[in-house]
Coordinates of C-alpha atoms and ligand atoms in Angstrom, one line a residue:
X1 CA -100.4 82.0 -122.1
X2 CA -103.6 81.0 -120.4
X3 CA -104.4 77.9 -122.7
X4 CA -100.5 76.9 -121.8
X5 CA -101.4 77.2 -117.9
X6 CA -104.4 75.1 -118.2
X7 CA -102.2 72.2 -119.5
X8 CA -101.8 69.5 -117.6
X9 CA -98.0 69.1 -117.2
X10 CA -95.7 65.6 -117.8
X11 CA -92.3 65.5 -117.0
X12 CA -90.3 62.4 -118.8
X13 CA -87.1 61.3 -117.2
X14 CA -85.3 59.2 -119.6
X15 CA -81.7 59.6 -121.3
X16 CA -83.1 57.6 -125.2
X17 CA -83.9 60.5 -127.3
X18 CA -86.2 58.1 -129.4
X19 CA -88.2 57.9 -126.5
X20 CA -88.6 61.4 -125.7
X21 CA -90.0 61.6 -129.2
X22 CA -92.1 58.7 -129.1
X23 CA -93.8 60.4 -125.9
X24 CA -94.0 63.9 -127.3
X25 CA -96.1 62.6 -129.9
X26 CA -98.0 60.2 -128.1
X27 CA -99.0 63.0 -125.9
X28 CA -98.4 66.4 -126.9
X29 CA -101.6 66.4 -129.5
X30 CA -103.7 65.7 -126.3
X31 CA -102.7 69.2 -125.0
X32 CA -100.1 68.2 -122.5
X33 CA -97.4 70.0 -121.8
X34 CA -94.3 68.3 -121.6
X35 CA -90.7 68.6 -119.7
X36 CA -87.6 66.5 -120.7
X37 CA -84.6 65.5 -118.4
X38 CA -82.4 63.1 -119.2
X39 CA -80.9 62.1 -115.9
X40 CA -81.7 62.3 -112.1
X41 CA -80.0 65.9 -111.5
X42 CA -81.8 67.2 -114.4
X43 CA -85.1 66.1 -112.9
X44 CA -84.6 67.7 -109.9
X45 CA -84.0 71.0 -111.4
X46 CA -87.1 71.0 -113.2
X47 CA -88.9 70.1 -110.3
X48 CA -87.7 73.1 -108.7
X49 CA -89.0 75.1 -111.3
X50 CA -92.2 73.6 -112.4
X51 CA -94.4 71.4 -110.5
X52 CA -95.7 68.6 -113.0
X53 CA -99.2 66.4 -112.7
X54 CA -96.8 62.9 -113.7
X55 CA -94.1 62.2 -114.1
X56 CA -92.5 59.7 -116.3
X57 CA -89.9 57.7 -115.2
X58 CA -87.1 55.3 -116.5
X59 CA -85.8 52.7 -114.6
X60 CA -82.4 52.8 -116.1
X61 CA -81.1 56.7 -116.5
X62 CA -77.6 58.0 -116.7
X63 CA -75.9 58.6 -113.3
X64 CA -78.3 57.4 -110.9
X65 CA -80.7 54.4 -110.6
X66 CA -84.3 55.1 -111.7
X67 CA -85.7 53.7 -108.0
X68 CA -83.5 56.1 -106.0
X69 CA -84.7 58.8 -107.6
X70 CA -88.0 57.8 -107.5
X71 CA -87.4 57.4 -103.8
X72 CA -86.5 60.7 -103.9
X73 CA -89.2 62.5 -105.6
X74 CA -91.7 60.8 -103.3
X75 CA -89.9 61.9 -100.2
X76 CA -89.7 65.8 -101.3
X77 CA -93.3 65.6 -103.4
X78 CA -95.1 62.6 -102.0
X79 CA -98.3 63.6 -103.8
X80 CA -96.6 63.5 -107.2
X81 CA -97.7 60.5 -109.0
X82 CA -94.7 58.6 -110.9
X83 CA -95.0 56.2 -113.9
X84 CA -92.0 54.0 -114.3
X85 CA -91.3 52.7 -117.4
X86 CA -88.7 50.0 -118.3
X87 CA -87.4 48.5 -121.5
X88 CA -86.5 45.3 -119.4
X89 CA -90.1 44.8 -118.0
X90 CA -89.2 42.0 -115.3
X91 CA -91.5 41.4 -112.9
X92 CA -89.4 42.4 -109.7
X93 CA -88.9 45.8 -111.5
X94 CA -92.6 46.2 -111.8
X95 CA -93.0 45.0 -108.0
X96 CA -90.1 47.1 -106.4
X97 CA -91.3 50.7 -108.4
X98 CA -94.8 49.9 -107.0
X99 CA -93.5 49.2 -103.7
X100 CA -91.9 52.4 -103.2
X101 CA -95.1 53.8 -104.5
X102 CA -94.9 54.0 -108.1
X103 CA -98.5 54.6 -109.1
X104 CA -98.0 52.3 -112.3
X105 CA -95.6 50.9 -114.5
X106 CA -95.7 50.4 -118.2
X107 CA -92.9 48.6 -120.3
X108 CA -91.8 49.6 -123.8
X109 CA -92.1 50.2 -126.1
X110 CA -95.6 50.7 -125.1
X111 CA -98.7 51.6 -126.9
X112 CA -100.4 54.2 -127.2
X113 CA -102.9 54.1 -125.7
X114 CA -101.6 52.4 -122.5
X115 CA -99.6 55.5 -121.9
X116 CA -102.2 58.0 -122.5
X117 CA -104.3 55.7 -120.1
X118 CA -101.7 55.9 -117.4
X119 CA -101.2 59.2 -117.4
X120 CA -104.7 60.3 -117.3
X121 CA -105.5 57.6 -114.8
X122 CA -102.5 59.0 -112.7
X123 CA -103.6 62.6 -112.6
X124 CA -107.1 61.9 -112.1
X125 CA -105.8 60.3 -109.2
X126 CA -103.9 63.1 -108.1
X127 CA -106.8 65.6 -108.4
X128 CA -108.8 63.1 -106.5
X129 CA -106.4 63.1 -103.6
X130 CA -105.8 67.0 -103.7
X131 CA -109.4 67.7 -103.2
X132 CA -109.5 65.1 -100.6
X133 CA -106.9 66.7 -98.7
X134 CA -108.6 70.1 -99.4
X135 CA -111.7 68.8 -97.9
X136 CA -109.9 67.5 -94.6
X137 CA -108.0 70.5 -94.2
X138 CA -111.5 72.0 -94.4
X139 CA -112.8 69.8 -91.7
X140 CA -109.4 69.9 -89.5
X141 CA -107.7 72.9 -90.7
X142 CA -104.0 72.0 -91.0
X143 CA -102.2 74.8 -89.3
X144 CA -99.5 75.3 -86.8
X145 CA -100.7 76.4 -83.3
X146 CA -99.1 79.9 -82.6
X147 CA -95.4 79.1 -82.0
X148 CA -95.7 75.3 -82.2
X149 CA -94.5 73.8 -85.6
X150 CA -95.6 70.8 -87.3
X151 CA -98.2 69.8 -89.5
X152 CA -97.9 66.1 -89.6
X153 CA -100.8 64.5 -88.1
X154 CA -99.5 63.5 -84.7
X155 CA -98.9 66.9 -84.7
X156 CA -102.7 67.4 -85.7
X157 CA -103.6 65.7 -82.7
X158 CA -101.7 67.6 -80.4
X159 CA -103.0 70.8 -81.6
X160 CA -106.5 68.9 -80.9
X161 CA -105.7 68.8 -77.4
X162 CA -104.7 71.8 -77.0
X163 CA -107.9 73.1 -78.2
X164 CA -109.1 71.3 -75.5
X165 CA -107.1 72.5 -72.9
X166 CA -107.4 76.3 -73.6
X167 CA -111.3 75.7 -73.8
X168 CA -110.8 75.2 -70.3
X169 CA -109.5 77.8 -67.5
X170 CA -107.9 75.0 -65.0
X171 CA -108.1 71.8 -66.3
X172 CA -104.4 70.5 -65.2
X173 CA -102.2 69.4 -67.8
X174 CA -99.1 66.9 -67.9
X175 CA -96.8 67.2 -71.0
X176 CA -94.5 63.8 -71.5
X177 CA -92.2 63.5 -74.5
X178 CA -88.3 62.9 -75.0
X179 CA -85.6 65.8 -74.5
X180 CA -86.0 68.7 -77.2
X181 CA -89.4 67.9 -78.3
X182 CA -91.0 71.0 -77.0
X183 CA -92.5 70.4 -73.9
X184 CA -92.0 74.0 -72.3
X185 CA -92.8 75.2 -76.0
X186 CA -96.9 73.3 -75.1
X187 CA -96.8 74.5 -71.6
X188 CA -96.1 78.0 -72.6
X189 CA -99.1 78.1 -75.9
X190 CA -101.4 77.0 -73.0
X191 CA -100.8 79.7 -70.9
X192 CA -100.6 82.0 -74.0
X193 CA -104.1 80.6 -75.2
X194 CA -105.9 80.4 -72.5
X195 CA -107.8 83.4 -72.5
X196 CA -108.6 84.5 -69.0
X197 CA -105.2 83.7 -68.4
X198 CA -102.7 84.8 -70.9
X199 CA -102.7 88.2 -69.3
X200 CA -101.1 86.7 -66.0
X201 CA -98.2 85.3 -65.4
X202 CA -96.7 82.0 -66.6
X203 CA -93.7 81.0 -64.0
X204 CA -91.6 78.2 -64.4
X205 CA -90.2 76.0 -61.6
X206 CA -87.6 73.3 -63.0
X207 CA -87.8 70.7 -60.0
X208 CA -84.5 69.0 -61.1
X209 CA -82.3 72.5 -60.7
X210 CA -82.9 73.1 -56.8
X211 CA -81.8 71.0 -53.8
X212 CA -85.2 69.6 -52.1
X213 CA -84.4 72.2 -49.1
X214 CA -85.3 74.9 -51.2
X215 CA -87.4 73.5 -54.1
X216 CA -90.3 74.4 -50.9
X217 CA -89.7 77.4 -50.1
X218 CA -89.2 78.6 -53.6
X219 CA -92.6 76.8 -54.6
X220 CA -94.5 77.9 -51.5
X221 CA -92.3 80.8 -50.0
X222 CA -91.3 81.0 -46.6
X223 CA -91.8 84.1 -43.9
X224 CA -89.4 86.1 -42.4
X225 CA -87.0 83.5 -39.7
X226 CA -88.8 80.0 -41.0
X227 CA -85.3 78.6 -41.5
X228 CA -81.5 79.8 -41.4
X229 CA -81.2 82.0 -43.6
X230 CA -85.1 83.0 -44.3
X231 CA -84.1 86.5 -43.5
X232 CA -86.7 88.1 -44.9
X233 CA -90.3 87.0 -45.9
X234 CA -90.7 85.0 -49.5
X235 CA -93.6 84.7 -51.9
X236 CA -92.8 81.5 -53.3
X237 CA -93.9 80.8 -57.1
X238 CA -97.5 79.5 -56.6
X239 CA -98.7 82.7 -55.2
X240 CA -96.5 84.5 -58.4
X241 CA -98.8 82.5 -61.0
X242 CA -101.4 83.7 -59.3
X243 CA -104.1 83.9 -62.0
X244 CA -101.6 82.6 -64.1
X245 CA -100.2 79.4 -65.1
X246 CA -97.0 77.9 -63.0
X247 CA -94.7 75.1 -65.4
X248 CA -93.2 72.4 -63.3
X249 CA -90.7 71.1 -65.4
X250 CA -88.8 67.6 -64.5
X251 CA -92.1 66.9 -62.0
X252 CA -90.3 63.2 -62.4
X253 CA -86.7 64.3 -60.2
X254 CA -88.9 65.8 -57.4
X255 CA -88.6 64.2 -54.1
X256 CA -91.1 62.1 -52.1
X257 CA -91.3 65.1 -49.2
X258 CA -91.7 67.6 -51.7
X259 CA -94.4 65.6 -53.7
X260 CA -96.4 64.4 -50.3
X261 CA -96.5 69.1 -49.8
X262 CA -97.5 69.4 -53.4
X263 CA -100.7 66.6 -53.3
X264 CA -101.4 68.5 -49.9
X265 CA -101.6 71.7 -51.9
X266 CA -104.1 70.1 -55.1
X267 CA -106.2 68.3 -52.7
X268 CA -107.2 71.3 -50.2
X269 CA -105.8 74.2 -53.2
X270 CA -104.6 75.7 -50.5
X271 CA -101.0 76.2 -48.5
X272 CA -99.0 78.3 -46.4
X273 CA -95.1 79.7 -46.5
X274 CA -93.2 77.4 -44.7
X275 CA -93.2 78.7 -41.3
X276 CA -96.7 80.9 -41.6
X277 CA -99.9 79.5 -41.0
X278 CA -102.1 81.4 -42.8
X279 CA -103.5 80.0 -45.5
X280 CA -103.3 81.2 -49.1
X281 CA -105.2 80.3 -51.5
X282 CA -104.5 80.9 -55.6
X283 CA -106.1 80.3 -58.9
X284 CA -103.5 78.7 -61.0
X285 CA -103.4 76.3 -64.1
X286 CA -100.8 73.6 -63.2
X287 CA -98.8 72.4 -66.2
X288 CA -96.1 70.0 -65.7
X289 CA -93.6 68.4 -67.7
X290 CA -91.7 65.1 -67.6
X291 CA -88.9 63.1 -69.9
X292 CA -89.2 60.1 -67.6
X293 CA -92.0 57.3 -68.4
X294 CA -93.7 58.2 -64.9
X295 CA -96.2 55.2 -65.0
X296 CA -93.0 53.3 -64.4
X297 CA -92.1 55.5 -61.6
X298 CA -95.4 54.9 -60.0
X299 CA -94.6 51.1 -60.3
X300 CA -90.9 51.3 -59.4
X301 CA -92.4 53.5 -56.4
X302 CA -90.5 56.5 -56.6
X303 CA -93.5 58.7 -57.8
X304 CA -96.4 59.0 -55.6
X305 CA -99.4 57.1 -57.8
X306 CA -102.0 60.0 -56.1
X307 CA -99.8 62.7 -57.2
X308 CA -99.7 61.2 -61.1
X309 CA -103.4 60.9 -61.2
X310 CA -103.5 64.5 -60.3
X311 CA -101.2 66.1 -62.4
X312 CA -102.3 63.9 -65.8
X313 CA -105.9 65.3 -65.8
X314 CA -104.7 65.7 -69.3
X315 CA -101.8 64.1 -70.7
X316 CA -99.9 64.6 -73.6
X317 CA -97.2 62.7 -75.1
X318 CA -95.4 64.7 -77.6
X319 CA -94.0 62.7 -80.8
X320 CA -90.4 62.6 -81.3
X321 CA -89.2 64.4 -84.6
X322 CA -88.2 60.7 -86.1
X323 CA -91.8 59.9 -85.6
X324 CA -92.9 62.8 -87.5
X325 CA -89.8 63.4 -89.7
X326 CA -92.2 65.0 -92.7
X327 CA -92.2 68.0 -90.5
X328 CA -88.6 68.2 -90.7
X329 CA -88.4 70.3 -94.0
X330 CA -90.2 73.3 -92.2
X331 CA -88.8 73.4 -89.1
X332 CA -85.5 73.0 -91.0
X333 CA -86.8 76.3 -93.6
X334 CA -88.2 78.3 -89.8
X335 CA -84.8 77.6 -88.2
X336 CA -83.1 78.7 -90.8
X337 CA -85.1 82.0 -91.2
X338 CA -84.6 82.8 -87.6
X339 CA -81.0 82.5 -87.2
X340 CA -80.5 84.0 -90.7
X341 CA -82.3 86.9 -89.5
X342 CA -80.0 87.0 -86.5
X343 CA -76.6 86.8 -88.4
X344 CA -78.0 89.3 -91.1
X345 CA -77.2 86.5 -93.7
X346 CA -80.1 88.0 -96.5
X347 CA -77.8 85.8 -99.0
X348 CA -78.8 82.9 -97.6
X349 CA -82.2 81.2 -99.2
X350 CA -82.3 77.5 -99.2
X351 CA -81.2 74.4 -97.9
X352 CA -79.6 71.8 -100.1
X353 CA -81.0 69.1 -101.2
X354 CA -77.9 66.7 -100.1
X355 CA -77.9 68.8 -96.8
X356 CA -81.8 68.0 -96.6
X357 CA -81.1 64.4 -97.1
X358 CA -78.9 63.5 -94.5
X359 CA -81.0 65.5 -92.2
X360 CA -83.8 63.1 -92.9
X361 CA -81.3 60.1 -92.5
X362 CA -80.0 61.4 -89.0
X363 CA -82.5 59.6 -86.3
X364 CA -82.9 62.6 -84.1
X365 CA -82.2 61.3 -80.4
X366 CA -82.3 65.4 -79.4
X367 CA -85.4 66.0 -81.1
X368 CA -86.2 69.4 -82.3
X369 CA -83.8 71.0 -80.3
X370 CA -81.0 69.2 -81.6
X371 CA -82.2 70.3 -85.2
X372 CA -82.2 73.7 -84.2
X373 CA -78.8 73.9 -82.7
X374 CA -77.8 72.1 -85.6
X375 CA -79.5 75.1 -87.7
X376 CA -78.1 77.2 -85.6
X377 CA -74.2 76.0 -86.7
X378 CA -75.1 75.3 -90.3
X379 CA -76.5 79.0 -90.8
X380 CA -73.7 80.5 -88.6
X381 CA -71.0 79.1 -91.0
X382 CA -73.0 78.7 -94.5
X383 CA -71.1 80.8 -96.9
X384 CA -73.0 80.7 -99.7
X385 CA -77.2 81.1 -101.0
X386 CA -77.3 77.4 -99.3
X387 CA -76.7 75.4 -96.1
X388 CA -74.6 72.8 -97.7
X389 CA -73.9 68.9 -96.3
X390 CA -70.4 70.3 -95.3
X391 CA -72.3 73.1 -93.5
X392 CA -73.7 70.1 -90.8
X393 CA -71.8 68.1 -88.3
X394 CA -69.3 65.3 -89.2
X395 CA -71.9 63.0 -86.5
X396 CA -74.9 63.9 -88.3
X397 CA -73.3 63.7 -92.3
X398 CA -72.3 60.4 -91.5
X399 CA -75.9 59.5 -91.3
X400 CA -75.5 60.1 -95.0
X401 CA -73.8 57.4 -95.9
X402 CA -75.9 54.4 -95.7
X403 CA -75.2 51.6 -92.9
X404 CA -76.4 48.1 -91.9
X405 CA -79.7 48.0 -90.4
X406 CA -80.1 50.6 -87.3
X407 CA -82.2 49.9 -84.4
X408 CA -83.1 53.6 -83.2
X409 CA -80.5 54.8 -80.7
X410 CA -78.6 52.2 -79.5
X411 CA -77.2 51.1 -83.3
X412 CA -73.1 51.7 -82.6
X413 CA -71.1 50.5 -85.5
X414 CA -68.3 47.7 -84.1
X415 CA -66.4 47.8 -87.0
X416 CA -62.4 49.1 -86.5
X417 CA -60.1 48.9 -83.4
X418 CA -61.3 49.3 -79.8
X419 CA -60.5 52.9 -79.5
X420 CA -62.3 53.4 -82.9
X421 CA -65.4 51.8 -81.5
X422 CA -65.3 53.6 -77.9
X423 CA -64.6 56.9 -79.6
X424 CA -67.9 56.1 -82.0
X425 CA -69.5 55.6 -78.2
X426 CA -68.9 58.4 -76.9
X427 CA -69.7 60.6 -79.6
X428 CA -73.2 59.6 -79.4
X429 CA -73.2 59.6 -75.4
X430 CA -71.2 63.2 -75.6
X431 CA -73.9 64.6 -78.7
X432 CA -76.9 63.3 -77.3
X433 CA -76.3 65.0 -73.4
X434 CA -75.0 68.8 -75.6
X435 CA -78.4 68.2 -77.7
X436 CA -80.4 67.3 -74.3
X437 CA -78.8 70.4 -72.5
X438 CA -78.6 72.8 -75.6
X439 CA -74.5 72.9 -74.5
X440 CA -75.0 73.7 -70.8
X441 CA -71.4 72.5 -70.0
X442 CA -72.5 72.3 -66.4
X443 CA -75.8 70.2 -66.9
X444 CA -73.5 67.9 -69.2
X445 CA -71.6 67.5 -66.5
X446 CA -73.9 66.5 -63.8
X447 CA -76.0 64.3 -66.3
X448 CA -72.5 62.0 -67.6
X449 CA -71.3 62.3 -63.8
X450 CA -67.9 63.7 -65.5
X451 CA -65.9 66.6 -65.1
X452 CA -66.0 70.1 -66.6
X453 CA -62.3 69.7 -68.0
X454 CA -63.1 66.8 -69.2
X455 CA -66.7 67.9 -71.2
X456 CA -64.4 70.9 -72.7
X457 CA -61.7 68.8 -74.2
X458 CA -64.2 66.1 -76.0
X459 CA -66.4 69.7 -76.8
X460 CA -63.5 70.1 -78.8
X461 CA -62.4 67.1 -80.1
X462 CA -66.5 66.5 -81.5
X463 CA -66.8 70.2 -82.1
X464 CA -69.8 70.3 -80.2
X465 CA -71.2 73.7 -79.5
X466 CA -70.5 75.1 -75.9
X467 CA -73.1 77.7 -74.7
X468 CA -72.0 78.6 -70.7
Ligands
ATP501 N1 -92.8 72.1 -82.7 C1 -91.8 73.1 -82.5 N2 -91.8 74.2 -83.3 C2 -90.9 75.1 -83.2 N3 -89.9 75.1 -82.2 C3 -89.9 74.0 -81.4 C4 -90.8 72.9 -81.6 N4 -90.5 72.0 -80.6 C5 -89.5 72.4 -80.0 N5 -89.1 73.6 -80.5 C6 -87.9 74.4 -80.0 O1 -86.9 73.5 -79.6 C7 -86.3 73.9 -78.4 C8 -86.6 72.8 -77.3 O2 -88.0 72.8 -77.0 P1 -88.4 72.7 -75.4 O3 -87.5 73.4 -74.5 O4 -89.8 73.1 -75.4 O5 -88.2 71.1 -75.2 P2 -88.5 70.2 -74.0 O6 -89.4 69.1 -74.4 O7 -89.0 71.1 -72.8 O8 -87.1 69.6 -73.7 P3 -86.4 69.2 -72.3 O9 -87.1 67.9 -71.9 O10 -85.0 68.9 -72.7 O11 -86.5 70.3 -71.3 C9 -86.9 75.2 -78.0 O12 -86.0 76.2 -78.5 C10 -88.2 75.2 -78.8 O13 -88.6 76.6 -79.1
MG502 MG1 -87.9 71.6 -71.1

């Protein structure tokens, strides 16, 4: 048994028995082990049981072409090293298979030797880039950050930051990134990192949810008789964070009388209730969060330039998940784990890889939280040990299916009759507010300027998930 585990291991992927032979011979005496498949599906089995050094590839194998599944391997093992091989050695073969990152290509029937050297030279390779990536993950550990998930290296960075951050007691922090990308997930590992501070409170304020007549008061607080209604006295949410942290949320929808009171307060870090004059004075960390590009709200003038300079001491822009989609197979696997915990599914184990596929091909536009609501559904009505592609949504399998050149979002397919094409429309428009709002038929409401009858019957028709 030992001796077998110190083998290196080569799996061969071609259907011509002579071939298999050839290769077991060629290599088996130099104490390799070796794994046949004879078409694509076959690979892939193997693969899930054993993870081989190389492996050997045909261009031309039963079923499915040699480059898709080449494709294929590198996008579920990018770090395995591939060798295509081809009876019909024509130069654009060579030149696609390295393209897509073959890492050579011999043509038979080869010698010898030239295999042996490409497979040695291959897994050198690959024990050359493990221990390079075990010495960076020594120098920049390669971890998640508490609750955040992500190990792709914009991801990396982020974590960098908030290193940063949490090294510091009040250094203020502005958190910018697309809908569902986990802005309030950041704002809340700050608080919970910070160490003088993590014991306190963390309160959130989401500026877009209150009228500007009370976004003050419930900011600042108000005494007993400031206003109608002010029937009793109010501490407002500054003086709750107190030795905390307070989250502004959607800091881009606040008003321009509500944003001249807040500079007030970070200049002189000081305020009073609306309609008290003492002063009050707190020790807070200040986090907000935006989805709006607020450097063009400075120059459009609807954001106060002094206010933006105070609030991004320290920005961060959090990635979209299409910009770091090789995360996408563990928060897929955590998602999956929490809400099969939740619907006592123990049956339920993986996610298939056709399922996995589309999910890459899907562009995201409601980041991470879209993915998790989609998890959500696909666990919720998995039957079986897997999340399979019928298990997803009809908008996000039909990513599957491969179309025409997409430019990120605003790619609509104008193929069919008018209704065809409007109904495509509003699909997207429909998906992309229930992703943004997590199903808040209300929120979808205000944000499409429809009504609530209305958002229930397309709910329907798109089988969107409602949660009011
Ligand atoms: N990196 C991540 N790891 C794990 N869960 C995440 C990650 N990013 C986001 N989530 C989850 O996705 C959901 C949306 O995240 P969050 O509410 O922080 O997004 P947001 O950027 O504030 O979105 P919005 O702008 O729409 O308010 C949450 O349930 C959050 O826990
Ligand atoms: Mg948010």
């Amino acid at each position: 048994m030992d001796e077998r585990s110190e083998k290196k291991i080569v799996l061969v992927v071609d259907d011509d028995k002579n071939i298999l032979r050839l290769i077991q011979a060629y290599l088996e005496k130099d104490e390799y082990k070796i794994y046949n498949a004879t078409d694509g599906n076959e690979c892939f089995d193997i693969l899930e049981e054993v993870m081989p050094d190389v492996v050997l590839l045909d261009l031309r194998i039963p079923g499915m072409d040699g480059l898709a599944v080449m494709e294929r391997i590198k996008k579920f093992y990018p770090e395995l090293p591939i060798v295509m091989m081809s009876a019909h050695g024509t130069i654009e073969a060579a030149v696609d298979s390295m393209k897509i990152g073959a890492y050579d290509f011999v043509t038979k029937p080869f010698e010898s030797n030239r295999l042996k050297l490409s497979v040695r030279n291959a897994i050198i390779i690959r024990s050359l880039s493990q221990e390079l990536q075990r010495l960076k993950n020594e120098l920049y550990p390669t971890r998640d950050f508490g609750s955040i998930i992500g190990r792709t290296g914009k991801m990396q960075e982020i974590y960098k930051n908030l290193d940063k951050i949490t090294a510091s007691a009040s250094v203020t922090v502005l958190i910018m990134g697309e809908s569902g990308t986990g802005k309030e997930l950041v704002a809340r590992e700050i608080h919970n990192r910070t160490p003088s501070r993590a014991k306190k409170t963390f309160v959130a304020v989401n500026c877009a949810a209150l009228p500007e007549s009370l976004l003050e008061s419930e900011l600042f607080g108000h005494e007993k008789g400031a206003f109608t209604g002010a029937t009793d006295r109010r501490v407002g949410k500054f003086e709750q964070a107190n030795g905390g942290t307070i989250f502004l949320d959607e800091i881009g929808e606040m008003t321009p009388a509500t944003q001249a009171k807040l500079i007030r307060v970070l200049q002189e870090r000081e305020f009073s209730r609306i309609g008290g004059n003492d002063l009050i004075k707190v020790d807070v960390r200040l986090v907000s969060a935006t989805n709006k590009n607020l450097e063009e709200a400075v120059k459009a003038g609807t954001f106060r330039e002094d206010l933006y300079y105070r609030l991004s001491v320290f920005p961060i822009i959090m990635p979209t998940l299409r910009d770091r989609k090789e995360d996408l197979p563990l928060l897929a696997a955590h998602f999956m784990e929490v809400f099969k915990k939740r619907e006592k599914k123990d049956v339920l184990q993986s996610i298939s890889r056709e399922a996995l596929d589309v999910l890459f091909k899907y562009d995201w536009p409601g980041n991470v939280r879209e993915l998790q609501n989609t998890l959500e559904r696909a666990v919720v009505v998995a039957s079986g040990s897997e999340i399979q592609l019928d298990d997803l949504p009809q908008m996000i399998k039909s990513m599957g299916v491969d179309k025409p050149h997409r430019t990120g979002e605003s790619y609509v397919d104008l193929t069919g009759t008018m209704e065809e094409v409007i109904e495509r429309v509003e699909e997207r428009v429909m998906r992309k507010a229930f992703a943004e709002y997590d199903g808040n038929v209300s929120e979808v409401a205000r944000r499409l300027n429809i009504g609530r009858a209305t958002i229930y019957r397309k709910a329907e028709k798109y089988r969107l998930p409602i949660k009011d």
